[in-house]
Amino acid sequence: MLTLTASPALVPTKRRAHVKLFTVQGSNFPSFLPKEVENIKDPFARRLATRIERLPVSVGFADRSIMSSCVKPLIQSEGSPVVLLHGFDSSCLEWRYTFPLLEEAGLETWAVDVLGWGFSDLERLPSCDVASKRDHLYQLWKSYIRRPIILIGPSLGAAVAIDFAVNHPEAVEKLVLIDASVYAEDTGNLAKLPRAIAYAGVYLLKSTPLRLYANLIAFNSLPLNTSIDWMNVGRLHCLYPWWEDATVNFMNTGGYNVSAQIKKVKQKTLIIWGEDDQIISNKLAVRLHCELPDAVIRQIPDCGHLPHVEKPNSVAKLILDFVGEDSNKEAQSVSQV
């Protein structure tokens, strides 16, 4: 049953999700999270934060395993696992509303932090360029999941997903791309900035005014108290001492440029788009649909750039239908025999 009820203070009135309200007793947060996690009020973010753990992932570009943050599934299913990525400079907490719905529906669901962001231990900082992010995700998959996955990427996470699916097709059964940021030509001139200026820009990136503005354009009609709390969720990972180095490294190495890879995607793909996205034009959703060899597109009305945060029920239903459509077709064909 995909039903959520949330406090009106936590979900905008115009698009209030129906989420089963729960409280986190004792606030048993992992010790490696920044202490500021205690200040977060959103019960769904708090609940998901208690489940974050670090798994050792061996990679070829670092001299020791990276203790990599993720939320592991509570259940194992016969179907393909679902792996949730996140957007630029974000974390697995982005999935605080949709993750429990997918899990409640019986999907084996992972929420994984992309290397360089989230809550992994990067005290001995490895490279955080695109190739390193890809290899890190592959080694995590190879070590712990080991089955073809449904890979889901919102915003820049869609570029991460496309890059991974093209380079490791054996690991990905299907793709789900949400308000995909896949046509930006890497980090452009940002890669040429002097390091001092790059660090100044990155410092601004985690500032409260900029994060509040980002919420303003990403969501519609968000109450101020909710916007402040969501900002605290979104910038929690920025409080690690290595965050600035990781982000500057990503910028200086060029970032993602996957536009040439889109037509190489072999996996069936679901494109989800918020009709009121003020960050990425709906025209790019149509372009993406046309360029992907095997894709369907679904738009969510009255929704901005992050549908999995604004409209978790709608996103969960679309994902569940997409994941289950092949088994439904098989069942129908069997019944007709």
mmCIF file of N, CA, C and O in Angstrom, residues 8-9 12 28 101 112 173 195 210 221 232 239 258 272 281 301:
data_model
loop_
_atom_site.group_PDB
_atom_site.id
_atom_site.type_symbol
_atom_site.label_atom_id
_atom_site.label_comp_id
_atom_site.label_asym_id
_atom_site.label_seq_id
_atom_site.Cartn_x
_atom_site.Cartn_y
_atom_site.Cartn_z
ATOM 1 N N PRO A 8 1.933 18.470 8.279
ATOM 2 C CA PRO A 8 1.805 19.586 7.347
ATOM 3 C C PRO A 8 2.998 20.508 7.386
ATOM 4 O O PRO A 8 3.288 21.200 6.424
ATOM 5 N N ALA A 9 3.709 20.558 8.495
ATOM 6 C CA ALA A 9 4.886 21.420 8.577
ATOM 7 C C ALA A 9 6.046 20.888 7.757
ATOM 8 O O ALA A 9 6.982 21.594 7.461
ATOM 9 N N PRO A 12 4.817 20.506 1.686
ATOM 10 C CA PRO A 12 4.067 21.655 1.200
ATOM 11 C C PRO A 12 2.592 21.338 1.032
ATOM 12 O O PRO A 12 2.229 20.259 0.589
ATOM 13 N N ASN A 28 19.149 7.110 17.281
ATOM 14 C CA ASN A 28 20.357 6.290 17.234
ATOM 15 C C ASN A 28 21.082 6.495 15.910
ATOM 16 O O ASN A 28 21.165 5.597 15.073
ATOM 17 N N LEU A 101 8.684 3.747 0.672
ATOM 18 C CA LEU A 101 7.572 3.269 -0.151
ATOM 19 C C LEU A 101 7.992 2.104 -1.024
ATOM 20 O O LEU A 101 7.264 1.110 -1.154
ATOM 21 N N VAL A 112 22.556 4.716 -2.440
ATOM 22 C CA VAL A 112 24.023 4.739 -2.460
ATOM 23 C C VAL A 112 24.522 6.169 -2.623
ATOM 24 O O VAL A 112 24.024 6.919 -3.460
ATOM 25 N N GLU A 173 20.005 -3.635 -15.541
ATOM 26 C CA GLU A 173 18.892 -4.209 -16.299
ATOM 27 C C GLU A 173 18.015 -3.114 -16.910
ATOM 28 O O GLU A 173 17.627 -3.183 -18.076
ATOM 29 N N ARG A 195 42.772 27.417 -8.280
ATOM 30 C CA ARG A 195 42.270 26.638 -7.145
ATOM 31 C C ARG A 195 41.705 27.527 -6.047
ATOM 32 O O ARG A 195 40.701 27.190 -5.419
ATOM 33 N N LEU A 210 22.557 30.439 -0.376
ATOM 34 C CA LEU A 210 22.511 29.757 -1.670
ATOM 35 C C LEU A 210 21.670 28.488 -1.598
ATOM 36 O O LEU A 210 20.901 28.184 -2.518
ATOM 37 N N SER A 221 6.076 26.646 -3.607
ATOM 38 C CA SER A 221 5.289 26.944 -2.400
ATOM 39 C C SER A 221 5.784 26.196 -1.175
ATOM 40 O O SER A 221 5.007 25.599 -0.430
ATOM 41 N N ASN A 232 18.979 22.039 5.761
ATOM 42 C CA ASN A 232 19.872 21.377 6.711
ATOM 43 C C ASN A 232 20.104 19.920 6.338
ATOM 44 O O ASN A 232 21.210 19.393 6.522
ATOM 45 N N LEU A 239 29.464 19.293 5.786
ATOM 46 C CA LEU A 239 30.130 19.637 7.031
ATOM 47 C C LEU A 239 31.357 18.772 7.300
ATOM 48 O O LEU A 239 32.090 19.012 8.265
ATOM 49 N N VAL A 258 27.794 13.378 -20.803
ATOM 50 C CA VAL A 258 27.278 12.090 -21.279
ATOM 51 C C VAL A 258 26.389 12.212 -22.517
ATOM 52 O O VAL A 258 25.795 11.223 -22.942
ATOM 53 N N ILE A 272 11.147 10.217 -15.918
ATOM 54 C CA ILE A 272 10.156 10.893 -15.069
ATOM 55 C C ILE A 272 10.521 12.377 -15.027
ATOM 56 O O ILE A 272 11.694 12.716 -14.861
ATOM 57 N N SER A 281 14.598 22.423 -18.485
ATOM 58 C CA SER A 281 13.424 22.583 -19.344
ATOM 59 C C SER A 281 12.809 21.246 -19.732
ATOM 60 O O SER A 281 13.516 20.253 -19.971
ATOM 61 N N PRO A 301 2.373 16.192 -12.759
ATOM 62 C CA PRO A 301 1.871 17.573 -12.674
ATOM 63 C C PRO A 301 2.118 18.207 -11.313
ATOM 64 O O PRO A 301 2.291 17.514 -10.310
#
